[in-house]
PDB file of C-alpha atoms in Angstrom:
ATOM      1  CA  MET A  44     -15.177  64.023 -30.640  1.00 58.00           C
ATOM      2  CA  ARG A  45     -15.714  62.426 -27.299  1.00 61.00           C
ATOM      3  CA  ARG A  46     -12.674  62.076 -25.124  1.00 60.00           C
ATOM      4  CA  ARG A  47     -12.224  58.506 -23.910  1.00 59.00           C
ATOM      5  CA  ARG A  48     -11.692  57.692 -20.323  1.00 58.00           C
ATOM      6  CA  PRO A  49      -8.628  55.514 -19.707  1.00 54.00           C
ATOM      7  CA  GLU A  50     -10.390  53.194 -17.286  1.00 56.00           C
ATOM      8  CA  GLU A  51     -12.902  52.149 -19.953  1.00 53.00           C
ATOM      9  CA  ASN A  52     -10.557  51.089 -22.770  1.00 53.00           C
ATOM     10  CA  GLU A  53      -7.110  50.447 -21.310  1.00 52.00           C
ATOM     11  CA  PRO A  54      -6.041  47.494 -19.215  1.00 52.00           C
ATOM     12  CA  GLU A  55      -5.487  48.219 -15.596  1.00 52.00           C
ATOM     13  CA  GLN A  56      -1.869  48.933 -14.943  1.00 54.00           C
ATOM     14  CA  ASN A  57      -1.853  48.563 -11.180  1.00 56.00           C
ATOM     15  CA  GLY A  58      -3.891  45.536 -10.034  1.00 64.00           C
ATOM     16  CA  GLY A  59      -3.408  43.259 -13.063  1.00 74.00           C
ATOM     17  CA  ALA A  60       0.002  42.022 -11.981  1.00 76.00           C
ATOM     18  CA  GLY A  61      -1.201  41.650  -8.407  1.00 76.00           C
ATOM     19  CA  ARG A  62      -4.198  39.592  -9.515  1.00 77.00           C
ATOM     20  CA  THR A  63      -2.000  37.369 -11.675  1.00 81.00           C
ATOM     21  CA  LEU A  64       0.438  36.780  -8.821  1.00 78.00           C
ATOM     22  CA  ARG A  65      -2.450  36.068  -6.449  1.00 75.00           C
ATOM     23  CA  SER A  66      -3.901  33.538  -8.942  1.00 74.00           C
ATOM     24  CA  ILE A  67      -0.562  31.764  -9.280  1.00 78.00           C
ATOM     25  CA  VAL A  68      -0.103  31.575  -5.508  1.00 74.00           C
ATOM     26  CA  LEU A  69      -3.653  30.226  -5.066  1.00 69.00           C
ATOM     27  CA  MET A  70      -3.096  27.576  -7.770  1.00 74.00           C
ATOM     28  CA  LEU A  71       0.165  26.485  -6.128  1.00 72.00           C
ATOM     29  CA  LEU A  72      -1.491  26.297  -2.702  1.00 69.00           C
ATOM     30  CA  ALA A  73      -4.363  24.259  -4.172  1.00 65.00           C
ATOM     31  CA  ALA A  74      -1.889  21.868  -5.839  1.00 65.00           C
ATOM     32  CA  VAL A  75       0.063  21.430  -2.588  1.00 66.00           C
ATOM     33  CA  ALA A  76      -3.182  20.838  -0.649  1.00 61.00           C
ATOM     34  CA  MET A  77      -4.377  18.262  -3.209  1.00 63.00           C
ATOM     35  CA  ALA A  78      -1.012  16.462  -3.124  1.00 64.00           C
ATOM     36  CA  PHE A  79      -1.097  16.444   0.685  1.00 64.00           C
ATOM     37  CA  LEU A  80      -4.640  15.072   0.793  1.00 55.00           C
ATOM     38  CA  ALA A  81      -3.932  12.457  -1.886  1.00 57.00           C
ATOM     39  CA  GLY A  82      -0.698  11.374  -0.190  1.00 58.00           C
ATOM     40  CA  ASN A  83      -2.216  11.125   3.266  1.00 57.00           C
ATOM     41  CA  PHE A  84      -5.713   9.873   2.535  1.00 56.00           C
ATOM     42  CA  VAL A  85      -5.850   8.308  -0.943  1.00 54.00           C
ATOM     43  CA  VAL A  86      -2.562   6.750  -2.046  1.00 59.00           C
ATOM     44  CA  MET A  87       0.682   5.691  -0.433  1.00 71.00           C
ATOM     45  CA  ASN A  88       3.957   5.659  -2.340  1.00 70.00           C
ATOM     46  CA  ALA A  89       6.732   3.291  -1.227  1.00 72.00           C
ATOM     47  CA  GLN A  90      10.015   1.798  -2.351  1.00 72.00           C
ATOM     48  CA  VAL A  91      10.624  -1.880  -1.585  1.00 79.00           C
ATOM     49  CA  PRO A  92      13.984  -2.426   0.183  1.00 81.00           C
ATOM     50  CA  THR A  93      14.066  -6.241   0.482  1.00 86.00           C
ATOM     51  CA  ALA A  94      13.580  -9.392  -1.590  1.00 88.00           C
ATOM     52  CA  SER A  95      10.768 -10.769   0.585  1.00 91.00           C
ATOM     53  CA  MET A  96       8.076 -10.236  -2.081  1.00 92.00           C
ATOM     54  CA  GLU A  97      10.038 -11.398  -5.147  1.00 91.00           C
ATOM     55  CA  ASN A  98       9.073 -12.107  -7.905  1.00 88.00           C
ATOM     56  CA  THR A  99       5.862 -10.126  -7.493  1.00 92.00           C
ATOM     57  CA  ILE A 100       7.680  -7.024  -6.196  1.00 91.00           C
ATOM     58  CA  CYS A 101      11.478  -6.799  -6.410  1.00 90.00           C
ATOM     59  CA  ILE A 102      14.144  -4.817  -4.556  1.00 90.00           C
ATOM     60  CA  GLY A 103      14.003  -1.177  -5.605  1.00 89.00           C
ATOM     61  CA  ASP A 104      10.525  -1.375  -7.141  1.00 90.00           C
ATOM     62  CA  ARG A 105       8.330   1.639  -6.484  1.00 89.00           C
ATOM     63  CA  ILE A 106       4.730   0.817  -5.628  1.00 89.00           C
ATOM     64  CA  VAL A 107       1.461   2.591  -4.924  1.00 87.00           C
ATOM     65  CA  ALA A 108      -1.038   1.428  -2.317  1.00 89.00           C
ATOM     66  CA  LEU A 109      -4.626   2.601  -2.177  1.00 88.00           C
ATOM     67  CA  ARG A 110      -5.386   3.851   1.345  1.00 85.00           C
ATOM     68  CA  PRO A 111      -9.216   3.732   1.208  1.00 87.00           C
ATOM     69  CA  ALA A 112      -9.264   0.215  -0.339  1.00 87.00           C
ATOM     70  CA  TYR A 113     -10.881  -1.245   2.763  1.00 93.00           C
ATOM     71  CA  LEU A 114     -13.387   1.471   3.611  1.00 87.00           C
ATOM     72  CA  PHE A 115     -16.297  -0.573   2.270  1.00 88.00           C
ATOM     73  CA  SER A 116     -14.867  -4.096   2.212  1.00 92.00           C
ATOM     74  CA  GLU A 117     -12.617  -6.300   4.286  1.00 95.00           C
ATOM     75  CA  PRO A 118      -9.117  -7.438   3.328  1.00 97.00           C
ATOM     76  CA  GLU A 119      -9.057 -10.776   1.512  1.00 97.00           C
ATOM     77  CA  ARG A 120      -6.636 -13.662   1.323  1.00 97.00           C
ATOM     78  CA  GLY A 121      -4.082 -12.884  -1.369  1.00 96.00           C
ATOM     79  CA  ASP A 122      -4.228  -9.088  -1.000  1.00 96.00           C
ATOM     80  CA  ILE A 123      -0.839  -7.392  -0.778  1.00 95.00           C
ATOM     81  CA  ILE A 124      -0.877  -4.771   1.962  1.00 95.00           C
ATOM     82  CA  VAL A 125       1.321  -2.069   3.490  1.00 93.00           C
ATOM     83  CA  PHE A 126       1.483  -1.850   7.290  1.00 92.00           C
ATOM     84  CA  PRO A 127       3.857  -0.936  10.122  1.00 90.00           C
ATOM     85  CA  CYS A 128       5.846  -3.967  11.273  1.00 85.00           C
ATOM     86  CA  PRO A 129       4.169  -5.367  14.413  1.00 84.00           C
ATOM     87  CA  ASP A 130       7.582  -5.689  16.128  1.00 84.00           C
ATOM     88  CA  ASP A 131       8.987  -2.318  14.957  1.00 84.00           C
ATOM     89  CA  GLU A 132       6.356   0.228  14.005  1.00 80.00           C
ATOM     90  CA  SER A 133       8.969   2.613  12.608  1.00 84.00           C
ATOM     91  CA  GLN A 134       9.277   0.342   9.555  1.00 86.00           C
ATOM     92  CA  TYR A 135       6.608  -0.274   6.922  1.00 89.00           C
ATOM     93  CA  TYR A 136       6.304  -3.755   5.451  1.00 91.00           C
ATOM     94  CA  VAL A 137       4.694  -5.079   2.296  1.00 93.00           C
ATOM     95  CA  LYS A 138       3.328  -8.638   2.561  1.00 95.00           C
ATOM     96  CA  ARG A 139       0.537 -10.863   1.278  1.00 97.00           C
ATOM     97  CA  ILE A 140      -2.455 -11.796   3.452  1.00 98.00           C
ATOM     98  CA  ILE A 141      -2.428 -15.560   4.000  1.00 98.00           C
ATOM     99  CA  ALA A 142      -4.895 -16.194   6.836  1.00 98.00           C
ATOM    100  CA  LEU A 143      -7.982 -14.263   7.846  1.00 98.00           C
ATOM    101  CA  PRO A 144      -9.500 -13.464  11.254  1.00 98.00           C
ATOM    102  CA  GLY A 145     -10.619 -16.571  13.097  1.00 98.00           C
ATOM    103  CA  GLU A 146      -8.636 -19.009  10.915  1.00 98.00           C
ATOM    104  CA  THR A 147      -5.877 -21.361  11.997  1.00 98.00           C
ATOM    105  CA  VAL A 148      -2.795 -21.453   9.781  1.00 97.00           C
ATOM    106  CA  GLU A 149      -0.054 -24.050   9.750  1.00 97.00           C
ATOM    107  CA  ILE A 150       3.011 -24.434   7.532  1.00 96.00           C
ATOM    108  CA  ARG A 151       4.209 -27.990   6.889  1.00 96.00           C
ATOM    109  CA  GLU A 152       7.089 -28.781   4.538  1.00 95.00           C
ATOM    110  CA  GLY A 153       6.815 -25.225   3.216  1.00 95.00           C
ATOM    111  CA  LYS A 154       3.136 -25.514   2.319  1.00 96.00           C
ATOM    112  CA  VAL A 155       0.341 -23.493   3.942  1.00 97.00           C
ATOM    113  CA  TYR A 156      -2.724 -25.208   5.390  1.00 97.00           C
ATOM    114  CA  ILE A 157      -5.779 -23.292   6.619  1.00 97.00           C
ATOM    115  CA  ASP A 158      -8.121 -24.689   9.288  1.00 97.00           C
ATOM    116  CA  GLY A 159      -6.685 -28.205   9.036  1.00 93.00           C
ATOM    117  CA  ALA A 160      -7.446 -28.603   5.329  1.00 95.00           C
ATOM    118  CA  GLU A 161      -5.998 -31.690   3.623  1.00 95.00           C
ATOM    119  CA  GLU A 162      -4.880 -29.681   0.599  1.00 96.00           C
ATOM    120  CA  PRO A 163      -2.475 -26.744   0.939  1.00 96.00           C
ATOM    121  CA  LEU A 164      -3.248 -23.286  -0.401  1.00 95.00           C
ATOM    122  CA  ARG A 165      -2.645 -22.965  -4.122  1.00 95.00           C
ATOM    123  CA  GLU A 166       0.002 -20.235  -4.326  1.00 94.00           C
ATOM    124  CA  THR A 167       1.090 -19.628  -7.917  1.00 93.00           C
ATOM    125  CA  TYR A 168       2.867 -16.375  -7.004  1.00 92.00           C
ATOM    126  CA  LEU A 169       5.690 -17.961  -4.951  1.00 93.00           C
ATOM    127  CA  LYS A 170       9.236 -17.320  -6.127  1.00 89.00           C
ATOM    128  CA  GLU A 171      10.454 -20.848  -5.406  1.00 92.00           C
ATOM    129  CA  GLU A 172       9.496 -23.992  -3.548  1.00 92.00           C
ATOM    130  CA  PRO A 173       9.360 -22.967   0.122  1.00 93.00           C
ATOM    131  CA  TYR A 174      10.668 -25.083   2.964  1.00 93.00           C
ATOM    132  CA  GLY A 175      10.137 -25.186   6.721  1.00 93.00           C
ATOM    133  CA  ALA A 176       7.363 -25.600   9.225  1.00 95.00           C
ATOM    134  CA  ALA A 177       5.563 -23.211  11.587  1.00 94.00           C
ATOM    135  CA  GLY A 178       2.418 -23.062  13.635  1.00 89.00           C
ATOM    136  CA  PRO A 179      -0.323 -23.764  14.065  1.00 96.00           C
ATOM    137  CA  PHE A 180      -1.293 -20.146  14.708  1.00 97.00           C
ATOM    138  CA  GLU A 181      -4.828 -19.040  15.527  1.00 97.00           C
ATOM    139  CA  VAL A 182      -5.501 -15.669  13.933  1.00 98.00           C
ATOM    140  CA  PRO A 183      -7.371 -13.350  16.328  1.00 98.00           C
ATOM    141  CA  GLU A 184     -10.486 -11.446  15.285  1.00 97.00           C
ATOM    142  CA  LYS A 185      -9.681  -8.216  13.407  1.00 96.00           C
ATOM    143  CA  ALA A 186      -6.148  -9.409  12.578  1.00 98.00           C
ATOM    144  CA  TYR A 187      -4.316 -11.080   9.680  1.00 98.00           C
ATOM    145  CA  PHE A 188      -1.445 -13.525   9.184  1.00 98.00           C
ATOM    146  CA  VAL A 189       0.867 -12.314   6.413  1.00 97.00           C
ATOM    147  CA  MET A 190       3.843 -13.749   4.526  1.00 96.00           C
ATOM    148  CA  GLY A 191       6.177 -12.704   1.739  1.00 95.00           C
ATOM    149  CA  ASP A 192       6.062 -14.347  -1.698  1.00 95.00           C
ATOM    150  CA  ASN A 193       9.753 -15.208  -1.376  1.00 95.00           C
ATOM    151  CA  ARG A 194       9.099 -17.467   1.612  1.00 93.00           C
ATOM    152  CA  ASN A 195      12.686 -18.662   1.982  1.00 93.00           C
ATOM    153  CA  SER A 196      13.835 -15.052   2.423  1.00 91.00           C
ATOM    154  CA  SER A 197      10.977 -13.303   4.205  1.00 92.00           C
ATOM    155  CA  LEU A 198      10.744 -11.985   7.743  1.00 91.00           C
ATOM    156  CA  ASP A 199       6.999 -12.259   8.292  1.00 94.00           C
ATOM    157  CA  SER A 200       4.242 -13.452  10.663  1.00 95.00           C
ATOM    158  CA  ARG A 201       5.990 -16.793  11.155  1.00 95.00           C
ATOM    159  CA  TYR A 202       8.917 -15.104  12.931  1.00 94.00           C
ATOM    160  CA  TRP A 203       7.576 -11.955  14.595  1.00 94.00           C
ATOM    161  CA  THR A 204       6.977 -11.762  18.329  1.00 93.00           C
ATOM    162  CA  HIS A 205       3.610 -10.133  17.541  1.00 94.00           C
ATOM    163  CA  LYS A 206       2.485 -12.559  14.835  1.00 95.00           C
ATOM    164  CA  PHE A 207      -0.542 -10.784  13.422  1.00 97.00           C
ATOM    165  CA  VAL A 208      -1.297  -7.511  11.647  1.00 96.00           C
ATOM    166  CA  PRO A 209      -4.253  -5.748  13.306  1.00 96.00           C
ATOM    167  CA  ARG A 210      -6.928  -4.564  10.862  1.00 96.00           C
ATOM    168  CA  GLU A 211      -6.540  -0.932  11.992  1.00 94.00           C
ATOM    169  CA  ASP A 212      -2.797  -1.028  11.136  1.00 94.00           C
ATOM    170  CA  ILE A 213      -3.332  -1.762   7.442  1.00 94.00           C
ATOM    171  CA  LEU A 214      -2.320   1.425   5.618  1.00 92.00           C
ATOM    172  CA  GLY A 215      -3.311   0.391   2.117  1.00 92.00           C
ATOM    173  CA  LYS A 216      -3.676  -2.264  -0.548  1.00 94.00           C
ATOM    174  CA  VAL A 217      -0.892  -2.406  -3.141  1.00 94.00           C
ATOM    175  CA  PHE A 218      -2.301  -2.166  -6.649  1.00 90.00           C
ATOM    176  CA  LEU A 219       0.416  -0.715  -8.898  1.00 89.00           C
ATOM    177  CA  ARG A 220       4.140  -0.885  -9.529  1.00 89.00           C
ATOM    178  CA  TYR A 221       5.323   2.187 -11.427  1.00 87.00           C
ATOM    179  CA  TYR A 222       9.097   1.730 -11.399  1.00 86.00           C
ATOM    180  CA  PRO A 223      11.124   0.284 -13.077  1.00 87.00           C
ATOM    181  CA  ASP A 224       8.088  -0.479 -15.247  1.00 87.00           C
ATOM    182  CA  ILE A 225       4.352  -0.128 -14.861  1.00 86.00           C
ATOM    183  CA  ALA A 226       2.366  -3.206 -13.828  1.00 86.00           C
ATOM    184  CA  TRP A 227      -0.866  -3.915 -11.991  1.00 86.00           C
ATOM    185  CA  ILE A 228      -0.300  -5.900  -8.796  1.00 86.00           C
ATOM    186  CA  ALA A 229      -2.920  -8.502  -7.943  1.00 71.00           C
TER     187      ALA A 229
END
């Protein structure tokens, strides 16, 4: 009878646990790296602290913005974006794009007019009938004029010292609310 050699038929006693531990550590490092990359280059997670975007986004809602949304296209009127406040870059704001680069925007009796149009923008997303007047403001190239959907309670381009959001400051386009319920944001 041939005597068997332990290394042929028995599991390794010394390296197996080390390999398993090494595999677990590598998987954890890969997960952390993927979360870091996704959080810094793909999506942005935020909680909304004010009522300025009601009823579209309410106080306490948790949202996700897509960071690369504008890699191959330009922001459009109606997009909801995340950006540092032009007057206080330590705070991130969430607002809707109202006027595009090169346009002139004016608010009369709460209604928004672009480039002297006779008819105001059709804004079905507003929380309530807005009031007030502002402008006219000429939007510079590579910048945007933004406002909240709750116009009567929104600190936005109408009131800031630096009225416009530069294109390079847009951090992402909001596309999803995941708390307190899940809904696509358009």
